[in-house]
CSV table of C-alpha atoms in Angstrom, one decimal:
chain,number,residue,atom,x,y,z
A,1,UNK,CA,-58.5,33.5,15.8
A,2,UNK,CA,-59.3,36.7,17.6
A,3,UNK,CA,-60.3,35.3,20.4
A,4,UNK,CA,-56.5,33.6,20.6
A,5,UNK,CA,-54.6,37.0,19.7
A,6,UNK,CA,-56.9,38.4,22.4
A,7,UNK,CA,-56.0,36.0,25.1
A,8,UNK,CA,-52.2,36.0,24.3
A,9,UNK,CA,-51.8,39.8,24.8
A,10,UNK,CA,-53.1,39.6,27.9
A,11,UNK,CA,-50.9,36.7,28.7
A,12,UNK,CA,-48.2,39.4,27.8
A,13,UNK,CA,-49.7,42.3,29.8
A,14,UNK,CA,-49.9,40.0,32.9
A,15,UNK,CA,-46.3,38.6,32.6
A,16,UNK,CA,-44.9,42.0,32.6
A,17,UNK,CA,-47.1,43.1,35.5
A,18,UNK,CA,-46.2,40.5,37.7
A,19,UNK,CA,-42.5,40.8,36.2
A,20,UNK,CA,-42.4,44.3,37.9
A,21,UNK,CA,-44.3,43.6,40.7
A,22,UNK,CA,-41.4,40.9,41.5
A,23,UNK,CA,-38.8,43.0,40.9
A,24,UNK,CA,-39.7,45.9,43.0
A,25,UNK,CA,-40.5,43.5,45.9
A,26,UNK,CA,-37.0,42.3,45.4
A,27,UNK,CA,-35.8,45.7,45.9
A,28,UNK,CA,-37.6,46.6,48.5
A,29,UNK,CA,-36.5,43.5,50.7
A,30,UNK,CA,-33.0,44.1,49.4
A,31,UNK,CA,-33.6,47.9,50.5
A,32,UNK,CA,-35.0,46.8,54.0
A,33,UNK,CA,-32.7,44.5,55.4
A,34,UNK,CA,-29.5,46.7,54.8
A,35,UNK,CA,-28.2,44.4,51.6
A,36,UNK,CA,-27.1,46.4,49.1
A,37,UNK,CA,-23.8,47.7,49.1
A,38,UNK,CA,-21.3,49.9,46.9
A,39,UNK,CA,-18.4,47.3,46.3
A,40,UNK,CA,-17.6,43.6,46.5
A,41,UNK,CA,-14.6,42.5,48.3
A,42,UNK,CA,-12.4,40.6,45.5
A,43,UNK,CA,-11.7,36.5,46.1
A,44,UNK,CA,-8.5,36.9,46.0
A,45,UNK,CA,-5.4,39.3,47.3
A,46,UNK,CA,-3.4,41.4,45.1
A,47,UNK,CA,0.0,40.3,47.1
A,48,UNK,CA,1.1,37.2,47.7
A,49,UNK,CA,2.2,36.4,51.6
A,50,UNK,CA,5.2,34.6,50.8
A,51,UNK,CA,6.6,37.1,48.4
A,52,UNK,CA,8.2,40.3,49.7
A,53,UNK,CA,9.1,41.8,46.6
A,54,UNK,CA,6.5,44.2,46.3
């Protein structure tokens, strides 16, 4: 039963460390290839084109 409890923390610990280790290597390509950005351009427009009431 120790043995078990044992193994599944380290199970936990080893998750979270390759959790991280994914994560920062997803920033860092993110970061290196130029990706990230400050805003997203919206799908659609604000005026319509056939409408010149605005």
């Amino acid at each position: 039963m120790a043995a078990s409890t044992i193994v599944a923390c380290l199970e936990i610990i080893r998750r979270g460390i390759w959790s991280f280790f994914r994560l920062e290597n997803e920033h860092l390509n993110n970061v290196g290839k130029y990706r990230a950005f400050k805003s997203v351009r919206l799908p659609f427009n604000y005026y319509d084109e056939d409408n010149d009431d605005y």
